[in-house]
Amino acid sequence: MSSDVSVSSSTRNAYGLDWVLNLEFEMTYEVLREPPRLEDYMRLRRVSGLSGFSEDGARKGLAATLFGVSILHEGETVGMGRLIGDGGCFFQVVDIAVDPEHQGKGLGKQIIAALNQFIDEIKERPIYVSLIADVPANKLYEQFGFKETAPGSIGMARSLRS
């Protein structure tokens, strides 16, 4: 995991969730400040319905993570999220995924809270943080300050498959 982003250790987030990074909730979940392992990344993308990537592509992508979050249940990774970008101006929230067997327990909210805390602690300003939200997950992201950009701008994508 890359850590070239400047982070202030004394800044508290505006969400009252600074405890989330070391939290063990319901005595069965643990939130870690690290991206998932490759095999967990591949599995979580598959079981949560996200598109798949090659192992080589995923390995390179994970190595370029600026900040990652993993949620463990009895030692197994059941949730994840990552922040990628150039480390100075542009950041993107990606790979928010929770194993379907663990959905509906607030794990997605814990992942976004941890990512948002890291974002809030980045010293450089201004910065631009984006994400592509699936409906109805956009309602979750709105709780953490993300807003739709349309009609002023719209998200666009180019996906290349073999």
Short mmCIF file of C-alpha atoms in Angstrom, two decimals:
data_model
loop_
_atom_site.label_atom_id
_atom_site.label_comp_id
_atom_site.label_asym_id
_atom_site.label_seq_id
_atom_site.Cartn_x
_atom_site.Cartn_y
_atom_site.Cartn_z
CA MET A 1 0.00 0.00 0.00
CA SER A 2 1.33 3.41 -0.97
CA SER A 3 1.42 6.05 1.76
CA ASP A 4 2.73 9.16 -0.01
CA VAL A 5 -0.39 11.16 0.90
CA SER A 6 0.15 13.68 3.71
CA VAL A 7 -2.24 13.03 6.58
CA SER A 8 -2.69 15.10 9.71
CA SER A 9 -2.88 12.87 12.77
CA SER A 10 -4.67 15.47 14.90
CA THR A 11 -7.60 16.19 12.56
CA ARG A 12 -10.94 14.71 13.66
CA ASN A 13 -13.58 13.95 11.10
CA ALA A 14 -16.94 15.67 10.98
CA TYR A 15 -18.89 12.43 11.25
CA GLY A 16 -18.16 11.54 14.86
CA LEU A 17 -16.84 8.20 13.63
CA ASP A 18 -13.13 8.50 14.31
CA TRP A 19 -13.40 5.40 16.49
CA VAL A 20 -14.32 3.28 13.47
CA LEU A 21 -10.74 2.46 12.51
CA ASN A 22 -10.08 0.36 15.60
CA LEU A 23 -13.64 -0.70 16.18
CA GLU A 24 -14.75 -4.21 16.93
CA PHE A 25 -18.54 -4.16 16.75
CA GLU A 26 -20.97 -6.90 17.66
CA MET A 27 -17.82 -8.66 18.90
CA THR A 28 -17.54 -10.35 15.50
CA TYR A 29 -16.29 -7.67 13.06
CA GLU A 30 -12.96 -5.87 12.91
CA VAL A 31 -12.19 -2.87 10.70
CA LEU A 32 -8.58 -2.74 9.44
CA ARG A 33 -6.84 0.21 7.77
CA GLU A 34 -5.46 -1.87 4.91
CA PRO A 35 -6.61 -3.10 1.52
CA PRO A 36 -7.72 -6.72 1.19
CA ARG A 37 -5.39 -9.50 0.14
CA LEU A 38 -5.54 -10.42 -3.56
CA GLU A 39 -7.59 -13.59 -3.05
CA ASP A 40 -10.08 -11.76 -0.80
CA TYR A 41 -10.34 -8.92 -3.32
CA MET A 42 -11.12 -11.32 -6.16
CA ARG A 43 -13.67 -13.25 -4.07
CA LEU A 44 -15.46 -10.17 -2.71
CA ARG A 45 -15.80 -8.63 -6.16
CA ARG A 46 -17.29 -11.89 -7.43
CA VAL A 47 -19.75 -12.61 -4.58
CA SER A 48 -20.93 -9.01 -4.27
CA GLY A 49 -21.73 -8.75 -7.99
CA LEU A 50 -18.94 -6.38 -9.05
CA SER A 51 -17.22 -6.95 -12.37
CA GLY A 52 -14.21 -9.25 -12.39
CA PHE A 53 -10.61 -8.46 -13.23
CA SER A 54 -7.58 -10.60 -14.01
CA GLU A 55 -5.33 -11.54 -11.11
CA ASP A 56 -2.43 -9.63 -12.66
CA GLY A 57 -4.56 -6.50 -13.07
CA ALA A 58 -5.94 -6.81 -9.55
CA ARG A 59 -2.43 -7.31 -8.10
CA LYS A 60 -1.20 -4.12 -9.81
CA GLY A 61 -4.29 -2.19 -8.75
CA LEU A 62 -4.05 -3.27 -5.12
CA ALA A 63 -0.37 -2.27 -5.02
CA ALA A 64 -1.34 1.24 -6.12
CA THR A 65 -3.94 1.69 -3.35
CA LEU A 66 -3.56 4.99 -1.49
CA PHE A 67 -5.68 3.79 1.42
CA GLY A 68 -7.73 0.68 1.96
CA VAL A 69 -10.22 -0.73 4.42
CA SER A 70 -10.93 -4.39 5.14
CA ILE A 71 -13.60 -5.75 7.45
CA LEU A 72 -12.94 -9.14 8.99
CA HIS A 73 -15.39 -11.59 10.52
CA GLU A 74 -13.77 -14.42 12.45
CA GLY A 75 -10.57 -13.88 10.44
CA GLU A 76 -12.28 -13.83 7.02
CA THR A 77 -12.44 -10.66 4.93
CA VAL A 78 -16.14 -9.89 4.40
CA GLY A 79 -15.97 -6.23 3.34
CA MET A 80 -13.59 -3.86 1.59
CA GLY A 81 -13.12 -0.41 0.12
CA ARG A 82 -10.22 1.46 -1.44
CA LEU A 83 -9.10 4.98 -2.25
CA ILE A 84 -7.04 5.43 -5.39
CA GLY A 85 -5.72 8.47 -7.25
CA ASP A 86 -2.74 10.71 -7.77
CA GLY A 87 -2.25 11.42 -4.06
CA GLY A 88 -2.39 15.19 -4.40
CA CYS A 89 -5.39 16.48 -6.34
CA PHE A 90 -7.66 13.66 -7.46
CA PHE A 91 -8.96 10.69 -5.51
CA GLN A 92 -11.56 8.04 -6.29
CA VAL A 93 -13.46 5.75 -3.94
CA VAL A 94 -13.62 2.26 -5.45
CA ASP A 95 -14.27 -1.40 -4.67
CA ILE A 96 -16.89 -0.91 -1.96
CA ALA A 97 -18.08 -4.48 -1.46
CA VAL A 98 -19.64 -6.53 1.33
CA ASP A 99 -20.19 -10.27 1.21
CA PRO A 100 -23.96 -10.83 0.75
CA GLU A 101 -24.06 -12.99 3.90
CA HIS A 102 -22.97 -9.92 5.90
CA GLN A 103 -24.97 -7.20 4.17
CA GLY A 104 -27.55 -5.19 6.09
CA LYS A 105 -25.38 -4.90 9.21
CA GLY A 106 -23.90 -1.45 8.58
CA LEU A 107 -20.60 -2.72 7.21
CA GLY A 108 -20.82 -0.53 4.10
CA LYS A 109 -21.30 2.48 6.35
CA GLN A 110 -18.21 1.50 8.37
CA ILE A 111 -16.15 1.18 5.20
CA ILE A 112 -17.22 4.60 3.86
CA ALA A 113 -16.70 6.20 7.29
CA ALA A 114 -13.13 4.90 7.45
CA LEU A 115 -12.36 6.03 3.89
CA ASN A 116 -13.95 9.41 4.57
CA GLN A 117 -11.91 9.87 7.72
CA PHE A 118 -8.72 9.33 5.74
CA ILE A 119 -9.95 11.76 3.07
CA ASP A 120 -10.78 14.38 5.73
CA GLU A 121 -7.24 14.13 7.09
CA ILE A 122 -5.50 14.83 3.78
CA LYS A 123 -3.70 18.16 4.27
CA GLU A 124 -3.59 19.33 0.66
CA ARG A 125 -6.52 21.50 -0.43
CA PRO A 126 -8.38 21.70 -2.69
CA ILE A 127 -8.86 18.06 -3.60
CA TYR A 128 -11.50 16.34 -5.73
CA VAL A 129 -12.91 13.01 -4.55
CA SER A 130 -15.18 11.09 -6.89
CA LEU A 131 -16.98 7.77 -7.05
CA ILE A 132 -19.40 5.98 -9.30
CA ALA A 133 -22.46 5.00 -7.25
CA ASP A 134 -24.82 2.18 -8.03
CA VAL A 135 -28.43 2.84 -7.04
CA PRO A 136 -29.47 2.58 -4.19
CA ALA A 137 -25.93 2.83 -2.72
CA ASN A 138 -25.90 6.51 -3.71
CA LYS A 139 -28.06 7.14 -0.61
CA LEU A 140 -25.27 5.75 1.59
CA TYR A 141 -22.64 7.97 -0.04
CA GLU A 142 -24.85 11.04 0.35
CA GLN A 143 -24.74 10.49 4.14
CA PHE A 144 -20.99 11.16 3.93
CA GLY A 145 -21.11 14.34 1.86
CA PHE A 146 -21.01 12.97 -1.68
CA LYS A 147 -23.38 14.67 -4.11
CA GLU A 148 -24.59 13.91 -7.61
CA THR A 149 -22.72 16.01 -10.16
CA ALA A 150 -25.42 16.09 -12.87
CA PRO A 151 -26.47 18.15 -14.67
CA GLY A 152 -23.24 20.16 -14.39
CA SER A 153 -21.21 17.07 -15.17
CA ILE A 154 -21.91 13.39 -15.70
CA GLY A 155 -19.83 10.31 -15.03
CA MET A 156 -18.51 8.52 -18.06
CA ALA A 157 -16.64 5.25 -18.39
CA ARG A 158 -14.77 3.20 -20.95
CA SER A 159 -14.53 -0.47 -20.03
CA LEU A 160 -12.21 -2.68 -22.07
CA ARG A 161 -12.74 -6.44 -21.86
CA SER A 162 -10.83 -9.21 -23.60
#
